[in-house]
mmCIF file of C-alpha atoms (C1' of nucleotides) in Angstrom:
data_model
loop_
_atom_site.group_PDB
_atom_site.id
_atom_site.type_symbol
_atom_site.label_atom_id
_atom_site.label_comp_id
_atom_site.label_asym_id
_atom_site.label_seq_id
_atom_site.Cartn_x
_atom_site.Cartn_y
_atom_site.Cartn_z
ATOM 1 C CA MET A 1 -0.146 0.047 -0.027
ATOM 2 C CA THR A 2 2.875 2.557 0.252
ATOM 3 C CA GLU A 3 3.816 2.543 -3.362
ATOM 4 C CA THR A 4 0.445 2.963 -4.965
ATOM 5 C CA LYS A 5 0.810 3.142 -8.733
ATOM 6 C CA SER A 6 -2.852 3.792 -9.420
ATOM 7 C CA LEU A 7 -6.121 5.226 -7.769
ATOM 8 C CA THR A 8 -9.394 3.558 -7.397
ATOM 9 C CA ILE A 9 -12.681 5.754 -8.459
ATOM 10 C CA GLY A 10 -13.268 6.268 -4.633
ATOM 11 C CA ALA A 11 -9.781 7.210 -3.929
ATOM 12 C CA LEU A 12 -10.040 9.892 -6.585
ATOM 13 C CA ALA A 13 -12.861 11.164 -5.169
ATOM 14 C CA ALA A 14 -11.417 11.747 -2.176
ATOM 15 C CA ARG A 15 -8.705 13.438 -3.648
ATOM 16 C CA THR A 16 -10.313 15.770 -5.917
ATOM 17 C CA GLY A 17 -13.615 16.416 -3.694
ATOM 18 C CA LEU A 18 -16.010 15.015 -6.594
ATOM 19 C CA SER A 19 -18.401 12.108 -6.353
ATOM 20 C CA VAL A 20 -17.728 8.950 -7.801
ATOM 21 C CA SER A 21 -20.611 8.894 -10.142
ATOM 22 C CA ALA A 22 -19.509 12.574 -11.376
ATOM 23 C CA ILE A 23 -16.045 11.248 -12.389
ATOM 24 C CA ARG A 24 -17.600 8.339 -14.139
ATOM 25 C CA PHE A 25 -19.791 10.692 -16.029
ATOM 26 C CA TYR A 26 -16.576 12.564 -17.036
ATOM 27 C CA GLU A 27 -15.297 9.666 -18.184
ATOM 28 C CA GLU A 28 -17.743 8.976 -20.346
ATOM 29 C CA LYS A 29 -17.600 12.264 -21.646
ATOM 30 C CA GLY A 30 -13.677 11.775 -22.716
ATOM 31 C CA LEU A 31 -12.064 13.943 -19.747
ATOM 32 C CA VAL A 32 -10.518 11.066 -18.031
ATOM 33 C CA GLU A 33 -9.204 7.435 -19.385
ATOM 34 C CA PRO A 34 -8.941 5.129 -16.636
ATOM 35 C CA PHE A 35 -7.491 1.699 -17.496
ATOM 36 C CA ARG A 36 -9.049 -1.507 -15.809
ATOM 37 C CA SER A 37 -8.288 -4.015 -13.246
ATOM 38 C CA SER A 38 -8.137 -7.707 -14.143
ATOM 39 C CA GLY A 39 -11.483 -7.633 -12.274
ATOM 40 C CA GLY A 40 -12.911 -4.797 -14.470
ATOM 41 C CA GLN A 41 -12.545 -2.225 -11.847
ATOM 42 C CA ARG A 42 -11.553 1.658 -12.811
ATOM 43 C CA ARG A 43 -7.831 2.441 -12.224
ATOM 44 C CA PHE A 44 -6.212 5.858 -12.190
ATOM 45 C CA LEU A 45 -3.207 7.718 -13.055
ATOM 46 C CA ARG A 46 -2.261 9.675 -10.447
ATOM 47 C CA SER A 47 -2.028 12.574 -12.967
ATOM 48 C CA ASP A 48 -5.353 12.142 -13.252
ATOM 49 C CA ILE A 49 -5.863 14.320 -9.893
ATOM 50 C CA ARG A 50 -4.113 16.893 -11.742
ATOM 51 C CA ARG A 51 -7.089 16.657 -14.892
ATOM 52 C CA LEU A 52 -9.734 16.597 -12.765
ATOM 53 C CA SER A 53 -8.440 19.718 -10.321
ATOM 54 C CA PHE A 54 -8.220 21.487 -13.878
ATOM 55 C CA VAL A 55 -11.754 20.683 -14.598
ATOM 56 C CA LEU A 56 -12.892 22.117 -11.094
ATOM 57 C CA ILE A 57 -11.391 25.381 -12.322
ATOM 58 C CA ALA A 58 -12.302 25.524 -15.961
ATOM 59 C CA GLN A 59 -15.837 25.193 -14.799
ATOM 60 C CA GLN A 60 -15.532 27.791 -12.072
ATOM 61 C CA LEU A 61 -14.703 29.780 -15.353
ATOM 62 C CA GLY A 62 -17.944 28.624 -17.034
ATOM 63 C CA LEU A 63 -16.250 26.508 -19.357
ATOM 64 C CA THR A 64 -18.714 23.961 -20.603
ATOM 65 C CA ILE A 65 -17.626 19.881 -20.618
ATOM 66 C CA GLY A 66 -17.193 20.254 -24.082
ATOM 67 C CA GLU A 67 -14.770 23.079 -24.105
ATOM 68 C CA ILE A 68 -12.758 21.674 -20.873
ATOM 69 C CA GLU A 69 -12.632 18.503 -23.147
ATOM 70 C CA ARG A 70 -10.824 20.529 -26.127
ATOM 71 C CA GLN A 71 -8.377 22.114 -23.600
ATOM 72 C CA LEU A 72 -7.778 18.695 -22.387
ATOM 73 C CA ALA A 73 -7.410 17.163 -25.739
ATOM 74 C CA SER A 74 -3.877 18.819 -26.155
ATOM 75 C CA LEU A 75 -2.450 16.702 -23.075
ATOM 76 C CA PRO A 76 -1.404 12.774 -23.984
ATOM 77 C CA HIS A 77 -3.566 10.836 -21.548
ATOM 78 C CA GLY A 78 -0.832 8.241 -21.330
ATOM 79 C CA ARG A 79 1.903 10.370 -19.686
ATOM 80 C CA THR A 80 2.182 12.632 -16.857
ATOM 81 C CA PRO A 81 1.702 16.269 -18.179
ATOM 82 C CA THR A 82 4.760 18.240 -18.054
ATOM 83 C CA GLN A 83 5.025 21.473 -16.425
ATOM 84 C CA ALA A 84 5.072 23.121 -20.232
ATOM 85 C CA ASP A 85 1.574 21.632 -20.998
ATOM 86 C CA TRP A 86 0.325 22.912 -17.888
ATOM 87 C CA THR A 87 1.823 26.544 -18.785
ATOM 88 C CA ARG A 88 0.189 26.397 -21.952
ATOM 89 C CA ILE A 89 -3.262 25.454 -20.852
ATOM 90 C CA SER A 90 -3.142 28.369 -18.031
ATOM 91 C CA LYS A 91 -2.181 31.104 -20.377
ATOM 92 C CA ALA A 92 -5.151 29.788 -22.355
ATOM 93 C CA MET A 93 -7.261 30.175 -19.244
ATOM 94 C CA ARG A 94 -6.028 33.159 -18.127
ATOM 95 C CA LYS A 95 -7.201 34.665 -21.349
ATOM 96 C CA VAL A 96 -10.545 33.174 -20.758
ATOM 97 C CA ILE A 97 -10.446 35.224 -17.467
ATOM 98 C CA ASP A 98 -9.443 38.085 -18.726
ATOM 99 C CA ALA A 99 -12.343 38.272 -21.392
ATOM 100 C CA ARG A 100 -15.122 37.411 -18.667
ATOM 101 C CA ILE A 101 -13.636 40.582 -16.673
ATOM 102 C CA ALA A 102 -13.765 42.879 -19.257
ATOM 103 C CA GLN A 103 -16.994 41.651 -20.444
ATOM 104 C CA LEU A 104 -18.517 42.253 -16.758
ATOM 105 C CA GLU A 105 -16.706 45.647 -16.649
ATOM 106 C CA ARG A 106 -18.544 46.555 -19.518
ATOM 107 C CA THR A 107 -21.818 45.693 -18.382
ATOM 108 C CA ARG A 108 -21.105 47.500 -15.112
ATOM 109 C CA ASP A 109 -20.215 50.801 -16.843
ATOM 110 C CA ARG A 110 -23.299 50.529 -18.345
ATOM 111 C CA LEU A 111 -25.282 49.898 -15.331
ATOM 112 C CA ASP A 112 -23.520 52.814 -13.780
ATOM 113 C CA GLY A 113 -25.169 55.271 -16.388
ATOM 114 C CA CYS A 114 -28.523 53.822 -15.379
ATOM 115 C CA ILE A 115 -28.335 54.134 -12.020
ATOM 116 C CA GLY A 116 -27.705 57.972 -12.476
ATOM 117 C CA CYS A 117 -30.633 58.532 -15.288
ATOM 118 C CA GLY A 118 -33.279 56.653 -13.702
ATOM 119 C CA CYS A 119 -32.664 54.106 -16.553
ATOM 120 C CA LEU A 120 -34.424 50.883 -18.005
ATOM 121 C CA SER A 121 -36.619 53.289 -19.311
ATOM 122 C CA LEU A 122 -34.660 55.821 -21.789
ATOM 123 C CA LYS A 123 -34.040 55.144 -25.241
ATOM 124 C CA LYS A 124 -30.317 55.400 -25.034
ATOM 125 C CA CYS A 125 -29.666 52.951 -22.331
ATOM 126 C CA GLN A 126 -26.923 50.512 -23.547
ATOM 127 C CA LEU A 127 -27.800 47.940 -21.281
ATOM 128 C CA TYR A 128 -30.672 46.326 -23.755
ATOM 129 C CA ASN A 129 -28.200 46.259 -26.260
ATOM 130 C CA PRO A 130 -25.519 44.005 -25.262
ATOM 131 C CA GLU A 131 -23.144 42.581 -27.977
ATOM 132 C CA ASP A 132 -24.655 39.519 -28.905
ATOM 133 C CA ARG A 133 -28.383 40.840 -28.842
ATOM 134 C CA VAL A 134 -27.985 43.438 -31.148
ATOM 135 C CA GLY A 135 -29.838 43.193 -35.015
ATOM 136 C CA LEU A 136 -30.436 39.555 -34.733
ATOM 137 C CA LYS A 137 -34.028 39.593 -36.449
ATOM 138 C CA GLY A 138 -33.827 42.386 -39.361
ATOM 139 C CA PRO A 139 -33.988 46.002 -39.108
ATOM 140 C CA GLY A 140 -35.831 48.080 -36.948
ATOM 141 C CA PRO A 141 -35.250 48.702 -33.074
ATOM 142 C CA ARG A 142 -35.640 45.628 -30.859
ATOM 143 C CA LEU A 143 -34.738 45.458 -27.382
ATOM 144 C CA VAL A 144 -35.049 49.335 -27.177
ATOM 145 C CA LEU A 145 -36.695 50.334 -24.193
ATOM 146 C CA GLU A 146 -38.222 53.329 -24.320
ATOM 147 C CA ASP A 147 -41.511 52.892 -22.116
ATOM 148 C CA MET B 1 -54.648 51.246 -32.031
ATOM 149 C CA THR B 2 -52.858 54.630 -30.803
ATOM 150 C CA GLU B 3 -53.582 54.562 -27.217
ATOM 151 C CA THR B 4 -52.884 51.066 -26.429
ATOM 152 C CA LYS B 5 -53.204 50.725 -22.721
ATOM 153 C CA SER B 6 -51.959 47.207 -22.791
ATOM 154 C CA LEU B 7 -49.827 44.462 -24.548
ATOM 155 C CA THR B 8 -50.521 41.482 -25.961
ATOM 156 C CA ILE B 9 -47.763 38.840 -25.660
ATOM 157 C CA GLY B 10 -46.696 38.876 -29.366
ATOM 158 C CA ALA B 11 -46.039 42.883 -28.861
ATOM 159 C CA LEU B 12 -44.300 41.904 -25.824
ATOM 160 C CA ALA B 13 -42.065 39.612 -27.790
ATOM 161 C CA ALA B 14 -41.180 41.863 -30.309
ATOM 162 C CA ARG B 15 -40.360 44.748 -27.844
ATOM 163 C CA THR B 16 -37.913 42.897 -25.576
ATOM 164 C CA GLY B 17 -36.965 40.146 -28.415
ATOM 165 C CA LEU B 18 -37.695 37.307 -26.116
ATOM 166 C CA SER B 19 -40.016 34.626 -27.940
ATOM 167 C CA VAL B 20 -43.568 33.848 -26.942
ATOM 168 C CA SER B 21 -42.756 30.677 -25.373
ATOM 169 C CA ALA B 22 -39.983 31.921 -22.954
ATOM 170 C CA ILE B 23 -42.688 34.972 -21.725
ATOM 171 C CA ARG B 24 -45.237 32.350 -20.975
ATOM 172 C CA PHE B 25 -42.464 30.338 -19.250
ATOM 173 C CA TYR B 26 -41.701 33.706 -16.966
ATOM 174 C CA GLU B 27 -44.761 33.828 -16.026
ATOM 175 C CA GLU B 28 -45.142 30.532 -15.069
ATOM 176 C CA LYS B 29 -42.401 31.283 -12.919
ATOM 177 C CA GLY B 30 -43.551 34.268 -11.405
ATOM 178 C CA LEU B 31 -41.763 37.018 -13.148
ATOM 179 C CA VAL B 32 -44.730 38.804 -14.801
ATOM 180 C CA GLU B 33 -48.013 38.348 -13.856
ATOM 181 C CA PRO B 34 -50.321 39.411 -16.870
ATOM 182 C CA PHE B 35 -54.086 40.030 -16.704
ATOM 183 C CA ARG B 36 -56.591 38.434 -19.197
ATOM 184 C CA SER B 37 -58.662 39.776 -21.869
ATOM 185 C CA SER B 38 -62.351 38.894 -21.976
ATOM 186 C CA GLY B 39 -61.373 36.174 -24.305
ATOM 187 C CA GLY B 40 -58.882 34.753 -22.018
ATOM 188 C CA GLN B 41 -55.618 36.208 -23.902
ATOM 189 C CA ARG B 42 -52.856 37.669 -21.807
ATOM 190 C CA ARG B 43 -52.766 41.533 -21.546
ATOM 191 C CA PHE B 44 -49.513 43.180 -20.486
ATOM 192 C CA LEU B 45 -48.537 46.458 -19.013
ATOM 193 C CA ARG B 46 -46.107 48.450 -20.501
ATOM 194 C CA SER B 47 -44.046 48.487 -17.277
ATOM 195 C CA ASP B 48 -43.905 44.786 -18.081
ATOM 196 C CA ILE B 49 -41.187 45.582 -20.749
ATOM 197 C CA ARG B 50 -39.058 47.152 -18.187
ATOM 198 C CA ARG B 51 -39.542 43.779 -15.898
ATOM 199 C CA LEU B 52 -38.716 41.520 -18.845
ATOM 200 C CA SER B 53 -35.501 43.827 -19.965
ATOM 201 C CA PHE B 54 -34.234 43.698 -16.461
ATOM 202 C CA VAL B 55 -34.445 39.954 -16.494
ATOM 203 C CA LEU B 56 -32.488 39.984 -19.667
ATOM 204 C CA ILE B 57 -29.645 41.998 -17.810
ATOM 205 C CA ALA B 58 -29.721 40.116 -14.573
ATOM 206 C CA GLN B 59 -29.368 36.696 -16.791
ATOM 207 C CA GLN B 60 -26.293 38.036 -18.311
ATOM 208 C CA LEU B 61 -25.109 38.691 -15.306
ATOM 209 C CA GLY B 62 -25.600 34.830 -14.517
ATOM 210 C CA LEU B 63 -28.377 35.086 -12.107
ATOM 211 C CA THR B 64 -30.930 32.185 -12.072
ATOM 212 C CA ILE B 65 -34.346 33.061 -12.608
ATOM 213 C CA GLY B 66 -34.990 32.143 -9.037
ATOM 214 C CA GLU B 67 -32.470 34.776 -7.848
ATOM 215 C CA ILE B 68 -33.902 37.350 -10.762
ATOM 216 C CA GLU B 69 -37.573 36.541 -8.939
ATOM 217 C CA ARG B 70 -36.666 37.769 -5.505
ATOM 218 C CA GLN B 71 -34.816 40.653 -6.905
ATOM 219 C CA LEU B 72 -38.272 41.711 -8.856
ATOM 220 C CA ALA B 73 -40.107 40.404 -5.808
ATOM 221 C CA SER B 74 -39.734 43.982 -4.225
ATOM 222 C CA LEU B 75 -41.177 45.601 -7.354
ATOM 223 C CA PRO B 76 -44.931 45.646 -7.264
ATOM 224 C CA HIS B 77 -46.747 44.252 -9.986
ATOM 225 C CA GLY B 78 -49.705 46.364 -10.036
ATOM 226 C CA ARG B 79 -48.071 49.501 -10.693
ATOM 227 C CA THR B 80 -45.218 51.279 -12.943
ATOM 228 C CA PRO B 81 -41.926 51.033 -11.009
ATOM 229 C CA THR B 82 -40.591 54.329 -10.017
ATOM 230 C CA GLN B 83 -37.134 55.611 -10.696
ATOM 231 C CA ALA B 84 -36.455 54.836 -7.171
ATOM 232 C CA ASP B 85 -37.572 51.279 -7.433
ATOM 233 C CA TRP B 86 -35.077 50.543 -10.569
ATOM 234 C CA THR B 87 -32.198 52.544 -8.748
ATOM 235 C CA ARG B 88 -32.319 50.296 -6.065
ATOM 236 C CA ILE B 89 -32.446 47.347 -8.012
ATOM 237 C CA SER B 90 -29.611 48.641 -10.270
ATOM 238 C CA LYS B 91 -27.584 49.257 -7.251
ATOM 239 C CA ALA B 92 -28.157 45.553 -5.766
ATOM 240 C CA MET B 93 -27.131 44.668 -9.465
ATOM 241 C CA ARG B 94 -23.854 46.179 -9.366
ATOM 242 C CA LYS B 95 -23.110 44.769 -6.073
ATOM 243 C CA VAL B 96 -23.503 41.036 -7.908
ATOM 244 C CA ILE B 97 -21.360 42.326 -10.675
ATOM 245 C CA ASP B 98 -18.419 43.606 -8.372
ATOM 246 C CA ALA B 99 -18.680 40.623 -6.507
ATOM 247 C CA ARG B 100 -18.478 38.217 -9.554
ATOM 248 C CA ILE B 101 -15.386 40.209 -10.814
ATOM 249 C CA ALA B 102 -13.553 40.125 -7.717
ATOM 250 C CA GLN B 103 -14.052 36.284 -7.784
ATOM 251 C CA LEU B 104 -12.810 36.147 -11.129
ATOM 252 C CA GLU B 105 -9.728 38.593 -10.168
ATOM 253 C CA ARG B 106 -8.992 36.568 -7.449
ATOM 254 C CA THR B 107 -8.772 33.119 -9.701
ATOM 255 C CA ARG B 108 -6.560 35.079 -12.310
ATOM 256 C CA ASP B 109 -3.808 36.042 -9.581
ATOM 257 C CA ARG B 110 -3.792 32.555 -8.732
ATOM 258 C CA LEU B 111 -3.826 31.062 -11.832
ATOM 259 C CA ASP B 112 -0.826 33.836 -12.521
ATOM 260 C CA GLY B 113 0.753 31.749 -9.772
ATOM 261 C CA CYS B 114 0.444 28.674 -11.356
ATOM 262 C CA ILE B 115 2.014 29.665 -14.823
ATOM 263 C CA GLY B 116 5.055 30.675 -13.217
ATOM 264 C CA CYS B 117 5.523 27.376 -10.749
ATOM 265 C CA GLY B 118 4.670 24.787 -12.969
ATOM 266 C CA CYS B 119 1.470 24.343 -10.699
ATOM 267 C CA LEU B 120 -1.457 22.332 -10.724
ATOM 268 C CA SER B 121 0.955 19.873 -9.369
ATOM 269 C CA LEU B 122 2.170 21.933 -6.215
ATOM 270 C CA LYS B 123 1.057 21.479 -2.668
ATOM 271 C CA LYS B 124 1.123 25.172 -1.947
ATOM 272 C CA CYS B 125 -1.415 25.990 -5.146
ATOM 273 C CA GLN B 126 -4.431 27.658 -4.459
ATOM 274 C CA LEU B 127 -6.727 27.480 -7.066
ATOM 275 C CA TYR B 128 -7.520 24.245 -5.770
ATOM 276 C CA ASN B 129 -8.968 25.449 -2.524
ATOM 277 C CA PRO B 130 -11.553 28.090 -4.130
ATOM 278 C CA GLU B 131 -13.503 29.625 -1.622
ATOM 279 C CA ASP B 132 -16.283 27.807 -1.709
ATOM 280 C CA ARG B 133 -14.921 24.101 -1.679
ATOM 281 C CA VAL B 134 -12.518 23.873 1.174
ATOM 282 C CA GLY B 135 -13.627 21.695 4.359
ATOM 283 C CA LEU B 136 -17.013 20.818 3.369
ATOM 284 C CA LYS B 137 -16.800 17.347 4.251
ATOM 285 C CA GLY B 138 -14.898 17.079 7.378
ATOM 286 C CA PRO B 139 -11.559 17.100 8.435
ATOM 287 C CA GLY B 140 -8.259 16.362 6.782
ATOM 288 C CA PRO B 141 -6.631 17.355 3.446
ATOM 289 C CA ARG B 142 -8.747 17.642 0.296
ATOM 290 C CA LEU B 143 -8.614 18.882 -3.108
ATOM 291 C CA VAL B 144 -4.664 19.315 -2.018
ATOM 292 C CA LEU B 145 -3.480 18.595 -5.310
ATOM 293 C CA GLU B 146 -0.122 17.275 -4.873
ATOM 294 C CA ASP B 147 0.713 14.870 -7.272
ATOM 295 C "C1'" DT C 1 -69.612 36.790 -42.386
ATOM 296 C "C1'" DC C 2 -65.335 34.790 -42.838
ATOM 297 C "C1'" DT C 3 -60.460 33.999 -43.030
ATOM 298 C "C1'" DT C 4 -56.469 33.688 -40.720
ATOM 299 C "C1'" DG C 5 -53.001 35.330 -37.738
ATOM 300 C "C1'" DA C 6 -52.144 35.459 -33.140
ATOM 301 C "C1'" DC C 7 -53.555 33.320 -29.110
ATOM 302 C "C1'" DC C 8 -54.538 29.155 -25.868
ATOM 303 C "C1'" DT C 9 -53.282 24.916 -22.893
ATOM 304 C "C1'" DC C 10 -51.027 20.838 -22.194
ATOM 305 C "C1'" DG C 11 -47.578 17.517 -23.018
ATOM 306 C "C1'" DA C 12 -43.306 15.979 -24.740
ATOM 307 C "C1'" DC C 13 -38.783 16.852 -25.696
ATOM 308 C "C1'" DT C 14 -34.140 19.327 -25.680
ATOM 309 C "C1'" DT C 15 -29.000 20.443 -23.162
ATOM 310 C "C1'" DA C 16 -26.088 20.456 -19.529
ATOM 311 C "C1'" DG C 17 -24.372 18.134 -15.782
ATOM 312 C "C1'" DC C 18 -24.963 15.436 -12.826
ATOM 313 C "C1'" DT C 19 -27.497 12.183 -9.300
ATOM 314 C "C1'" DT C 20 -29.869 7.637 -7.440
ATOM 315 C "C1'" DG C 21 -31.443 3.309 -7.918
ATOM 316 C "C1'" DA C 22 -31.620 -1.850 -8.814
ATOM 317 C "C1'" DG C 23 -29.416 -5.894 -9.488
ATOM 318 C "C1'" DG C 24 -24.564 -7.710 -9.563
ATOM 319 C "C1'" DT C 25 -19.041 -8.452 -8.903
ATOM 320 C "C1'" DT C 26 -14.663 -7.710 -6.935
ATOM 321 C "C1'" DG C 27 -11.125 -7.435 -3.528
ATOM 322 C "C1'" DT C 28 -9.401 -6.774 1.080
ATOM 323 C "C1'" DA C 29 -9.526 -7.637 6.153
ATOM 324 C "C1'" DC C 30 -10.301 -10.892 9.500
ATOM 325 C "C1'" DG D 1 -12.824 -18.625 3.358
ATOM 326 C "C1'" DT D 2 -16.155 -15.576 4.362
ATOM 327 C "C1'" DA D 3 -17.961 -10.765 5.414
ATOM 328 C "C1'" DC D 4 -18.849 -6.377 3.274
ATOM 329 C "C1'" DA D 5 -17.390 -2.382 1.542
ATOM 330 C "C1'" DA D 6 -16.238 -0.496 -2.591
ATOM 331 C "C1'" DC D 7 -16.768 -1.396 -7.357
ATOM 332 C "C1'" DC D 8 -19.536 -2.385 -11.579
ATOM 333 C "C1'" DT D 9 -23.420 -1.546 -15.424
ATOM 334 C "C1'" DC D 10 -27.540 0.120 -17.065
ATOM 335 C "C1'" DA D 11 -31.874 3.046 -16.782
ATOM 336 C "C1'" DA D 12 -34.035 6.320 -14.980
ATOM 337 C "C1'" DG D 13 -34.735 10.865 -12.681
ATOM 338 C "C1'" DC D 14 -33.365 15.678 -11.827
ATOM 339 C "C1'" DT D 15 -33.062 20.992 -12.264
ATOM 340 C "C1'" DA D 16 -32.595 24.989 -15.292
ATOM 341 C "C1'" DA D 17 -34.244 27.445 -19.047
ATOM 342 C "C1'" DG D 18 -36.738 26.959 -22.502
ATOM 343 C "C1'" DT D 19 -38.744 25.005 -27.442
ATOM 344 C "C1'" DC D 20 -42.198 22.598 -30.157
ATOM 345 C "C1'" DG D 21 -46.220 20.481 -31.443
ATOM 346 C "C1'" DA D 22 -51.141 19.229 -31.372
ATOM 347 C "C1'" DG D 23 -55.425 20.405 -31.278
ATOM 348 C "C1'" DG D 24 -58.511 24.218 -30.371
ATOM 349 C "C1'" DT D 25 -59.911 29.530 -29.788
ATOM 350 C "C1'" DC D 26 -60.307 34.701 -30.249
ATOM 351 C "C1'" DA D 27 -60.042 38.578 -32.973
ATOM 352 C "C1'" DA D 28 -59.593 41.830 -36.571
ATOM 353 C "C1'" DG D 29 -59.850 43.081 -41.480
ATOM 354 C "C1'" DA D 30 -62.202 42.363 -46.068
#
DNA sequence: TCTTGACCTCGACTTAGCTTGAGGTTGTAC
DNA sequence: GTACAACCTCAAGCTAAGTCGAGGTCAAGA
């Protein structure tokens, strides 16, 4: 028991804080690829702790499982990820965070305008034309808010 | 047609950019409370444009329908919300945004530490102890990441 | 008056991200 | 060598936030 080379699903759950069922679900989605014991039980690499921890972080940032899978796809399943691997992914994640912060700051700025102007009723309000909802359905004003 | 006092669901959909089915769904969730025409059709107040626009904004901030409902619960259904109403809610929303930005900045700072240190493998890494996952299940280290 | 688009209800379906349960097997500790 | 916790598969269920379709009604213009 001293030189454990692999982890059972229960041990992995304890180490990551995930439930056993969630880990099985992540396997199904391709986020981890355990091998099997002679009796058919899952056996995980210690590096899978890192992989799943990464999943948890990425989820906090709002990435979907599919997006996370794409990030992780760049890591080999068979070997322990190197520092370079993680650095590359971490930098990609940082861009995601920066973008989300920037978007929230834009929203905050618009909201500040509203607080001062009795907004949510004014045609000039920018909050109702956030980047992705503008002009989706042909011409003419939509989402304008003038009472 | 010039002095319309109420809106049909279709008109409200056109004004907010929402689908008719989404508006019915929001009614079911208590976000709007239309009255009915003699024939049983929904009739909305013009102030419901504001209510639903607010819902759209709040959703962009990541609030659930339940959370939005709680914010809106402070507004009377029967009368047009005043500027003071909206200012109060807008200020509450600003706090939500600020909190979310602050949380993302903390995550970014931790990630920056990781990029430099070959992290995701070091015991000292803070990313694996994000605020809400610590010590949830009794004593002993969890979510530590040391390989 | 009649047509037709907009409206009605209700139930089923969707995607994401899991959990829960039934019924059966493995592996480890005594 | 046996008990029993931990594991297995597979199917069904759950929440959120809606969409879609069937079958039927309302309302406004020609």
